[in-house]
mmCIF file of C-alpha atoms in Angstrom:
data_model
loop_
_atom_site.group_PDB
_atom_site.id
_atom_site.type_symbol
_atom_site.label_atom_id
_atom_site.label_comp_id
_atom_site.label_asym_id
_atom_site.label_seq_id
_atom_site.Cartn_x
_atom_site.Cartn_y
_atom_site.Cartn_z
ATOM 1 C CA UNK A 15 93.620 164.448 78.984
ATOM 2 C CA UNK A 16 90.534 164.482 81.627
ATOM 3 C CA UNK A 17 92.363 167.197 84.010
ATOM 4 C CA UNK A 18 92.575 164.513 86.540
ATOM 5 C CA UNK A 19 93.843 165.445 89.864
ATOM 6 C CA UNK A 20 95.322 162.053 90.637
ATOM 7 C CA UNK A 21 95.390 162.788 94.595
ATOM 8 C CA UNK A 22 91.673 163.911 94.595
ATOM 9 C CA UNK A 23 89.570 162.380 91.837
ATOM 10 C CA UNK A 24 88.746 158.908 90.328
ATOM 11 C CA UNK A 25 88.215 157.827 87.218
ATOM 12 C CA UNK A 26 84.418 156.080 87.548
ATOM 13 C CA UNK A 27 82.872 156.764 84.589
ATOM 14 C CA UNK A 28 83.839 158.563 80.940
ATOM 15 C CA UNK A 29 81.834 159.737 78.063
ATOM 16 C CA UNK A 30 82.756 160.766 75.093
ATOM 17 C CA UNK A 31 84.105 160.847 71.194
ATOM 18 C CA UNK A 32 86.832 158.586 70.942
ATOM 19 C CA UNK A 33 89.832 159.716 68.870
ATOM 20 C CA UNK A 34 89.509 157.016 66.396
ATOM 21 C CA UNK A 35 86.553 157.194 64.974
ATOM 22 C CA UNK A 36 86.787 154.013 63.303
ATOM 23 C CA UNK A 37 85.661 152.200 67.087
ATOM 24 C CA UNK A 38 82.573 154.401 67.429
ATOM 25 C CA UNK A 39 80.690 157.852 67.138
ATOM 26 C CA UNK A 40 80.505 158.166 70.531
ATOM 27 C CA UNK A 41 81.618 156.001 74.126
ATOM 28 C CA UNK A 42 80.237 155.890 78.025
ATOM 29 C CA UNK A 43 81.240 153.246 80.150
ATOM 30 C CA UNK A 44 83.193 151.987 83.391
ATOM 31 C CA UNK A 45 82.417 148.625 84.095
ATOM 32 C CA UNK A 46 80.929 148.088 81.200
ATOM 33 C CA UNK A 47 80.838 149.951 77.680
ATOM 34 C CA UNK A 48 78.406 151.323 75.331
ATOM 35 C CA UNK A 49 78.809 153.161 71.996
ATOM 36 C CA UNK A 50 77.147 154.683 69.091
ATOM 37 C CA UNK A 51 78.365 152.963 65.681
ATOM 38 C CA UNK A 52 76.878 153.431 62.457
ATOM 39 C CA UNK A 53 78.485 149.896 61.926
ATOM 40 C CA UNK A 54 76.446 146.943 60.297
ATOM 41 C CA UNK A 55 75.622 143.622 61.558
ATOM 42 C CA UNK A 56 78.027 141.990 58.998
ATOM 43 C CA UNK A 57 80.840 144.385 60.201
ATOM 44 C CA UNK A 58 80.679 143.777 63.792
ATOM 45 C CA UNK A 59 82.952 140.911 64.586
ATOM 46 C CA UNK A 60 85.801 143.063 63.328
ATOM 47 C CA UNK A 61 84.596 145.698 65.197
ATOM 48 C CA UNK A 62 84.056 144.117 68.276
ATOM 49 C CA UNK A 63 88.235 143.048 67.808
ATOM 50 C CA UNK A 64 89.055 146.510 67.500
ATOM 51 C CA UNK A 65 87.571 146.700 70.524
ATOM 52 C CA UNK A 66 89.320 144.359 72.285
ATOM 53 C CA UNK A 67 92.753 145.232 70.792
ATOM 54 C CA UNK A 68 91.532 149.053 72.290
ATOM 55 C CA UNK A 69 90.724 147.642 75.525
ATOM 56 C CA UNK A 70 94.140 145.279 75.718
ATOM 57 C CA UNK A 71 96.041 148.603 74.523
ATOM 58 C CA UNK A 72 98.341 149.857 77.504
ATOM 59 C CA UNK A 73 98.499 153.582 76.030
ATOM 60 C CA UNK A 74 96.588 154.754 78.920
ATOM 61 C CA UNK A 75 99.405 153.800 81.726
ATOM 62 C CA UNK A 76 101.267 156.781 80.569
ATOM 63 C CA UNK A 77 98.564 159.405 82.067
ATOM 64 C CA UNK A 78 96.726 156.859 84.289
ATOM 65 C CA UNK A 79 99.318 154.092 85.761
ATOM 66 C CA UNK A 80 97.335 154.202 89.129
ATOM 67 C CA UNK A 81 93.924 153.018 88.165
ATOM 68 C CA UNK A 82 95.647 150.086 87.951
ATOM 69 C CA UNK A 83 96.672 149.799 91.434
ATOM 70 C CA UNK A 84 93.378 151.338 93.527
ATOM 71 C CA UNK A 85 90.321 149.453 92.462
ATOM 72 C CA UNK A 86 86.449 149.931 94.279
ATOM 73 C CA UNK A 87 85.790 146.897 96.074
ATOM 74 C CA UNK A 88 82.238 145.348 94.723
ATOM 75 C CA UNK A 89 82.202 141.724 96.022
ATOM 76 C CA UNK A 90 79.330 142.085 98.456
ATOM 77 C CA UNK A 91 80.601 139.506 100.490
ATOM 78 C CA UNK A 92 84.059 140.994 101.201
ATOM 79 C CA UNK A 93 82.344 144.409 102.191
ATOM 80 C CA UNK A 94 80.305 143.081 104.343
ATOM 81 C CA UNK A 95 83.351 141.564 105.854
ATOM 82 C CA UNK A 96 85.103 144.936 105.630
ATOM 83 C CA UNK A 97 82.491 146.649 107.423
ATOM 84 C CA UNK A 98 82.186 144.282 110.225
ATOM 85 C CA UNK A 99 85.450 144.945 110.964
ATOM 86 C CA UNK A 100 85.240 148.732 111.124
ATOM 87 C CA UNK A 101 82.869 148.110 113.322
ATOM 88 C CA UNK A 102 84.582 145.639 115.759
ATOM 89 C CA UNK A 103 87.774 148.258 115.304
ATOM 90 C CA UNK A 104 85.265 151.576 116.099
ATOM 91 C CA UNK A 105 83.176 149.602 118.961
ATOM 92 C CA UNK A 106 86.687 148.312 120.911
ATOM 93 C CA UNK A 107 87.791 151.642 120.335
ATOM 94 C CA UNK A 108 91.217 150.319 118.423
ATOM 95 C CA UNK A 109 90.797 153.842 116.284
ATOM 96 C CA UNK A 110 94.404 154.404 115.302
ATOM 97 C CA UNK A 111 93.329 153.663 111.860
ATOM 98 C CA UNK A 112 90.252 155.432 111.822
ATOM 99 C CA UNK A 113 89.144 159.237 111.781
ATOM 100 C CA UNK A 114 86.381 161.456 110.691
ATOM 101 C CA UNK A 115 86.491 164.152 107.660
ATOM 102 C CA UNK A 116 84.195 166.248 105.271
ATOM 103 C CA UNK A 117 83.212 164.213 102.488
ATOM 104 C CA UNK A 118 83.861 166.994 100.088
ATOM 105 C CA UNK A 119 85.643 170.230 99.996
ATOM 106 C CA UNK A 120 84.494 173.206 102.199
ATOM 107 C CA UNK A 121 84.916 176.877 102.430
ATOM 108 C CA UNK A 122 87.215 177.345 105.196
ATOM 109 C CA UNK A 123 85.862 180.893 105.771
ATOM 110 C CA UNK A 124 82.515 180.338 106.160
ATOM 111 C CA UNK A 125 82.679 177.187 108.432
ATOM 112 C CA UNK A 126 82.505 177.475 112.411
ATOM 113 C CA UNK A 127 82.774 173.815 113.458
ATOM 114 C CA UNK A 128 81.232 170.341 113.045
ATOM 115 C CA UNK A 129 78.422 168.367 115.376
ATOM 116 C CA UNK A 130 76.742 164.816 115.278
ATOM 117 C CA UNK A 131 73.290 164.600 114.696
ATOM 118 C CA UNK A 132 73.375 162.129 117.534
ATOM 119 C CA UNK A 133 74.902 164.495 119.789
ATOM 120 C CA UNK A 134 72.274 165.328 123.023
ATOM 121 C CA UNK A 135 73.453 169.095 122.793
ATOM 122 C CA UNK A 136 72.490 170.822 119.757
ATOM 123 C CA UNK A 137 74.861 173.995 120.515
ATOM 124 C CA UNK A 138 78.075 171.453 120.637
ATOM 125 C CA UNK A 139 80.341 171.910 118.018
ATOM 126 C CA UNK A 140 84.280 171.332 117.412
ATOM 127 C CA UNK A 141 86.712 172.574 115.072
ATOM 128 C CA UNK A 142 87.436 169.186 114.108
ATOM 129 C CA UNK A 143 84.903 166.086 113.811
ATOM 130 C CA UNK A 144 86.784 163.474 115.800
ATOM 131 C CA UNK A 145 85.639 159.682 115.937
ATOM 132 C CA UNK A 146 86.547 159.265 119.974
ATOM 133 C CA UNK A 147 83.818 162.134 120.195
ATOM 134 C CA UNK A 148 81.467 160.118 118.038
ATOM 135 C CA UNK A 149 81.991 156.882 119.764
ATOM 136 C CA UNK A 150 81.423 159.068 123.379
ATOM 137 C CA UNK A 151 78.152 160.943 122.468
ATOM 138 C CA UNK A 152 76.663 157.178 121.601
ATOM 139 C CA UNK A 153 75.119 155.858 124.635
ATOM 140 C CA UNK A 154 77.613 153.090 126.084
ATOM 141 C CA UNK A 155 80.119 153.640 123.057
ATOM 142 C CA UNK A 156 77.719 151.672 121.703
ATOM 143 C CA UNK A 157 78.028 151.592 117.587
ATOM 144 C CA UNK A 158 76.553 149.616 114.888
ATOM 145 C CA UNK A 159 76.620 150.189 110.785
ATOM 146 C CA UNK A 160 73.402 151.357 111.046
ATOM 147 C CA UNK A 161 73.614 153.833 113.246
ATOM 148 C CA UNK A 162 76.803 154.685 110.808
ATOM 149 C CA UNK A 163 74.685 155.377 108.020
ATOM 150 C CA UNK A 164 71.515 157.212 109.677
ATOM 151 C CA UNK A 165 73.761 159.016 112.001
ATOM 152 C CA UNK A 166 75.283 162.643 110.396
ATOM 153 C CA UNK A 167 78.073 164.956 110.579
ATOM 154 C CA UNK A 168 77.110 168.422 110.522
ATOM 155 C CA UNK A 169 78.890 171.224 109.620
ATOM 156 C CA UNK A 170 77.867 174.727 111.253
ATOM 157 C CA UNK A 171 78.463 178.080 110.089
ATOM 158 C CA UNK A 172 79.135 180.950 112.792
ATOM 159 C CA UNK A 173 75.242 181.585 112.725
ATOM 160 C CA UNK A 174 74.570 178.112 113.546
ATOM 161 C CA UNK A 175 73.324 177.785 109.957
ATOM 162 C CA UNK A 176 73.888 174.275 108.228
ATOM 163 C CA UNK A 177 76.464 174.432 105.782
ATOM 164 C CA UNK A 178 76.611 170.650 104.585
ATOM 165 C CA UNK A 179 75.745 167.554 106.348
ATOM 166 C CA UNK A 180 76.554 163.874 105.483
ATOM 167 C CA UNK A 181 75.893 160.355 107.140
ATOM 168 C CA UNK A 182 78.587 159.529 109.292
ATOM 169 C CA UNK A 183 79.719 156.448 107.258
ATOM 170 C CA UNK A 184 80.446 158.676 104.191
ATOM 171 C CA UNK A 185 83.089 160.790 106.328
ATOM 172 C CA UNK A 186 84.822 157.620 108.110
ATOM 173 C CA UNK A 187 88.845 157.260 106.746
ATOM 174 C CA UNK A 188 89.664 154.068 107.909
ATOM 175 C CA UNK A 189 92.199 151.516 106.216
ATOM 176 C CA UNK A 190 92.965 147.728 107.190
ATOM 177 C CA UNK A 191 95.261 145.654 105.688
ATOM 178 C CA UNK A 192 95.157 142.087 104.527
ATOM 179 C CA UNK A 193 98.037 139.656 102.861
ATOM 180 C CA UNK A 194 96.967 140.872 99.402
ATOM 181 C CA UNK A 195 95.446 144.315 99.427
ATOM 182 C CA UNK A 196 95.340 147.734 101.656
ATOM 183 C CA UNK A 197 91.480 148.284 101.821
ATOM 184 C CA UNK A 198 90.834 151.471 102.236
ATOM 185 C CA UNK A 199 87.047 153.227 103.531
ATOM 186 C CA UNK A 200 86.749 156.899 101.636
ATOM 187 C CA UNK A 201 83.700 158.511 101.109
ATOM 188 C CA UNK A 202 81.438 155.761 101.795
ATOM 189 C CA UNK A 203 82.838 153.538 99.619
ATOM 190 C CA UNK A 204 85.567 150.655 99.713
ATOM 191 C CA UNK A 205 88.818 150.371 97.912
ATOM 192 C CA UNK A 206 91.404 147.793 97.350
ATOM 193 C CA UNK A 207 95.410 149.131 97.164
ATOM 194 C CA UNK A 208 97.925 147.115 95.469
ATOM 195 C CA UNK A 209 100.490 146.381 98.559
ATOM 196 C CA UNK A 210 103.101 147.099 96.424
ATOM 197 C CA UNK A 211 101.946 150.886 95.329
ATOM 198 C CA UNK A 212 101.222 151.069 98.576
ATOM 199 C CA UNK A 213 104.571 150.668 99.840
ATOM 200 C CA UNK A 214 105.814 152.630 96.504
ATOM 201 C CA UNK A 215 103.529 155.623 98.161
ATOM 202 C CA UNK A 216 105.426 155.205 101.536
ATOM 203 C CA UNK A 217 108.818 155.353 100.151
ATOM 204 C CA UNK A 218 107.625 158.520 97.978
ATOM 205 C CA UNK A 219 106.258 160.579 101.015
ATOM 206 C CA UNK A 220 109.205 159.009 103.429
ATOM 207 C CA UNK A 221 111.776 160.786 101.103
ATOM 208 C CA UNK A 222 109.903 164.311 101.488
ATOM 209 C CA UNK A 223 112.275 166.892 103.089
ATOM 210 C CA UNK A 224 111.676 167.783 106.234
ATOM 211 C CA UNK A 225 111.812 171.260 108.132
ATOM 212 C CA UNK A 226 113.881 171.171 111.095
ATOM 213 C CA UNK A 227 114.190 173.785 113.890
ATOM 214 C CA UNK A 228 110.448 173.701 114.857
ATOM 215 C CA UNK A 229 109.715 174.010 118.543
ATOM 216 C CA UNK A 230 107.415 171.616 120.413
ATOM 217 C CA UNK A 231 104.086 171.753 121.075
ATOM 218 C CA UNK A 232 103.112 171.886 124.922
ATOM 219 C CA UNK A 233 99.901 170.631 125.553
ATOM 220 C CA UNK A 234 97.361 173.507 125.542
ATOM 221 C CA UNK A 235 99.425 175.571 122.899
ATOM 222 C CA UNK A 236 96.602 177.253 120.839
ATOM 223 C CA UNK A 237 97.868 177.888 117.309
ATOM 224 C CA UNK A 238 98.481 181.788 117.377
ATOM 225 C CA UNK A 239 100.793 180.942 120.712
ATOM 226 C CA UNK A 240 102.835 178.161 118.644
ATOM 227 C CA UNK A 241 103.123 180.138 115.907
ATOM 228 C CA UNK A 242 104.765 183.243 117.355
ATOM 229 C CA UNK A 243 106.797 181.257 119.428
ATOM 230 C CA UNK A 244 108.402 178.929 116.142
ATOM 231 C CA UNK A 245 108.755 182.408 114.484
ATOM 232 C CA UNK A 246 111.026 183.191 117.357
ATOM 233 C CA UNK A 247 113.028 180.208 117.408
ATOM 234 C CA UNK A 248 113.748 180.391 113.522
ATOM 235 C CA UNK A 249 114.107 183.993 113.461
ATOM 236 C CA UNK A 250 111.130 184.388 111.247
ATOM 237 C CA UNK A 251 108.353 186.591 110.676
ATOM 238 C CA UNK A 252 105.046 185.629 112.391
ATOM 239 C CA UNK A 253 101.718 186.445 109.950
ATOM 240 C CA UNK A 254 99.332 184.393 111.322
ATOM 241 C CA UNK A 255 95.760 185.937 111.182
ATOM 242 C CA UNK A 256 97.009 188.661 109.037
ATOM 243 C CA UNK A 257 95.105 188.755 105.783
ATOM 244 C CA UNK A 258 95.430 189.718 102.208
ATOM 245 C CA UNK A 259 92.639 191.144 100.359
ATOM 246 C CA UNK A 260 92.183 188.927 97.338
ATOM 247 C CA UNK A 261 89.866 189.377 94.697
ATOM 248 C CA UNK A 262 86.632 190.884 95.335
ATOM 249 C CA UNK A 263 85.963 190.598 99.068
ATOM 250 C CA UNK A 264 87.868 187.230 99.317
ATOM 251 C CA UNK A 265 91.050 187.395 101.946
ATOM 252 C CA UNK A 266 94.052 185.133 102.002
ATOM 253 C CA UNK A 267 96.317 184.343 104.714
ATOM 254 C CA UNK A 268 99.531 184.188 102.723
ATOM 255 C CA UNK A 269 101.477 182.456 105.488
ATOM 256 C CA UNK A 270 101.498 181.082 109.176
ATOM 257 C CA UNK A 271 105.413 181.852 109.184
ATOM 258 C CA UNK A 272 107.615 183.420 106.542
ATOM 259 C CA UNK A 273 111.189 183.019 106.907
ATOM 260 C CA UNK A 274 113.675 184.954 106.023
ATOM 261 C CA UNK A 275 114.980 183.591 102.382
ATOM 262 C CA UNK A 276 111.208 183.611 101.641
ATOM 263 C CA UNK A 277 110.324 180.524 103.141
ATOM 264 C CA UNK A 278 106.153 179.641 103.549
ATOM 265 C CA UNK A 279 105.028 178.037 107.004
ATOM 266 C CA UNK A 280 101.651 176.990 107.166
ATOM 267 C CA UNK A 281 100.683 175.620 110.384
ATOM 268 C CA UNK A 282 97.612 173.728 111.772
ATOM 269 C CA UNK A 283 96.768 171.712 115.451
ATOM 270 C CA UNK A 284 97.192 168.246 114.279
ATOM 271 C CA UNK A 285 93.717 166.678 113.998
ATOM 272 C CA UNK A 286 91.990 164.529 111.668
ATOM 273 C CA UNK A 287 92.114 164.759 107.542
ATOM 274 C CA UNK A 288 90.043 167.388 107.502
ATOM 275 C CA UNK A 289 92.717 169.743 109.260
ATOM 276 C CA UNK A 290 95.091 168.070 106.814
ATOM 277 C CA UNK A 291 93.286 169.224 103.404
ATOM 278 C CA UNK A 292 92.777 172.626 105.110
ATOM 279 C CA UNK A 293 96.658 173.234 105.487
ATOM 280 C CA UNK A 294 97.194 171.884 102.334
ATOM 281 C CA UNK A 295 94.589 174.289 100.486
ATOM 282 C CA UNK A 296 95.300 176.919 102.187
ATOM 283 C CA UNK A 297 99.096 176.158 101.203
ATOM 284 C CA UNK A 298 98.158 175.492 97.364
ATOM 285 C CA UNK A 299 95.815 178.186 97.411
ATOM 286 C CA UNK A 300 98.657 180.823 98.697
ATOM 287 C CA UNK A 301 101.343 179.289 96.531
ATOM 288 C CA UNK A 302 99.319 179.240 93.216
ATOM 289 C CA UNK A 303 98.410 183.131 94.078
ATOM 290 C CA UNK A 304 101.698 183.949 94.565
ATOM 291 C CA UNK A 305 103.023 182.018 91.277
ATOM 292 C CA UNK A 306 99.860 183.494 88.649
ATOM 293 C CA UNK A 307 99.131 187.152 90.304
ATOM 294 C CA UNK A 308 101.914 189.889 90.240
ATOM 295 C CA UNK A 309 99.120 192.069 92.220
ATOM 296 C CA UNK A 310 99.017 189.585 95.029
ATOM 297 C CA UNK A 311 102.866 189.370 95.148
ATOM 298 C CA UNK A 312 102.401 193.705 95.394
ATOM 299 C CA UNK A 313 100.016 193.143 98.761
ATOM 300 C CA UNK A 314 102.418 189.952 99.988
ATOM 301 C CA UNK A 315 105.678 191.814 100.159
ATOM 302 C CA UNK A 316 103.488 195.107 101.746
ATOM 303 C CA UNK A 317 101.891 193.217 104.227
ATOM 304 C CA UNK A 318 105.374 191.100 105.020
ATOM 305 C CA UNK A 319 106.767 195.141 105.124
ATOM 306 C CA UNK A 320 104.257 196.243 107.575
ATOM 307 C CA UNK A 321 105.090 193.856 109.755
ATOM 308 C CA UNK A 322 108.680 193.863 109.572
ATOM 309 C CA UNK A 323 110.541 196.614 107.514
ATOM 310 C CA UNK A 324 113.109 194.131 106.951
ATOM 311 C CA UNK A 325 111.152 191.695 105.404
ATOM 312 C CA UNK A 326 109.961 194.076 102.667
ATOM 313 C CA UNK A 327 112.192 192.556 99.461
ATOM 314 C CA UNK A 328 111.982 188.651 100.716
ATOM 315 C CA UNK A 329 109.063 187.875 98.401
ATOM 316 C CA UNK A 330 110.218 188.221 94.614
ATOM 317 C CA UNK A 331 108.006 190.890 92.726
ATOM 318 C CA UNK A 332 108.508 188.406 89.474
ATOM 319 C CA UNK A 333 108.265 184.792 89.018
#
């Protein structure tokens, strides 16, 4: 009903006209809820149990079963407890459960690399913020939630230009679990996970297929290298770095690898979530192109033909 994107956004606030009319005029609320009601003072117990029948109702589960299941922590107490212990994990340097990423989504074409505000050389930058090169750039290791939240992540177009910057505590992905709850840290802000969804989560991406065939990576691969290489080993075609011209003067990269019954490869160095979400847009991005735009599935099959003549009729020209 609210387009959500289940994987991406949550539900902290709504406003609007409620579908019976009878309740109120008008509704905003989260934690708490406030309306517009041309209702009486006499008439207001009743409506006040209409409200409560609306608010035991479990019609929602049907479209939004997981609110119930990933909550934002607010007992002050417990996230101060939480955030001690990202600290004590982040100062001992026990960061298998921690890593760095953009906030919020970024264009991928423009961006050149990330640096710390803390960091002694302004000119550093790396492809990927990493929290080991956080923690070294602090004198001693040395970290504190202060220096969390004043610090920043900066990311740097190819002009040096600053794209976006955010304090380092808002990018920190870091998740601990307790005997009740998965807490999770996201965008500067606690949440609690249901152990059980959790573990339903698991199962869900556990059962995934999996391509097999793919080479190793030897240390010191660079991505172009890999990906030429697995094209070999599967027999596929290699189209890394080679672009189709979108709309206006937007490119796409359709694929990384395309195999031969029209599989898509999209490959990236394995790095922190902020690699992730950039293989997965550019995958949704190229997939949803090649599903709504029978022009970009013209340029995909000639660029997949330039390549390799014998590639030319792997990508459908129709749905």
């Amino acid at each position: 009903a609210f387009a959500l994107d289940v994987s991406r956004d949550l539900l902290r606030a709504v406003t609007g006209t409620p579908t019976d009319t009878a309740l109120a005029h008008r509704m905003t609320g989260a934690d708490s809820l406030g309306i517009e009601t041309r209702a009486q003072i006499p008439e207001l117990p009743a409506l006040l149990a209409n409200l409560l029948l609306a608010y035991e109702d479990t019609a929602y589960k049907t479209n939004f079963e997981f609110i119930d299941h990933l909550r934002p922590e607010k007992n002050p107490a417990r996230i101060r407890e939480l955030d001690t212990k990202l600290v004590e994990a982040l100062e001992s340097g026990e960061i298998t459960d921690a890593h760095l990423a953009a906030p919020e989504t970024l264009d991928w074409v423009e961006l050149d690399g990330f640096r710390f505000s803390s960091a002694a050389d302004a000119e550093q930058r790396d492809s990927d913020p990493r929290i080991s090169t956080y923690r070294e750039r602090n004198p001693d290791g040395g970290v504190d939630l202060a220096m969390l939240k004043s610090d920043r992540l900066i990311a740097l177009r190819s002009d040096g230009q600053v794209l976006a910057e955010w304090p380092v505590y808002r990018c920190l992905v870091y998740q601990l679990e307790s005997e009740e709850y998965l807490y999770v840290l996201t965008g500067g802000q606690w949440f609690r996970v249901d152990l059980d969804y959790k573990n339903r989560i698991y199962a869900r991406v556990a059962a995934l297929e999996r391509l097999t065939g793919l080479p190793d990576a030897d240390a010191g691969t660079t991505e172009r290298a890999y990906n030429e290489t697995a094209a070999g080993v599967l027999g596929a075609l290699c189209l890394d770095g080679k672009l189709i011209q979108d709309t206006g003067p937007d490119k796409m990269e359709l694929c990384d690898i395309l195999t031969p019954d029209g599989g898509l490869i999209h490959v990236k160095h394995r790095g922190s979530s902020s690699t992730l979400s950039h293989l997965f847009s550019q995958g949704v991005n190229s997939a949803e192109r090649l599903l709504l735009d029978q022009d970009f599935r013209s340029k995909a099959r000639s660029l997949a033909a330039g390549v390799d003549q014998a590639y030319s009729e792997v990508l459908p020209i129709d749905r």
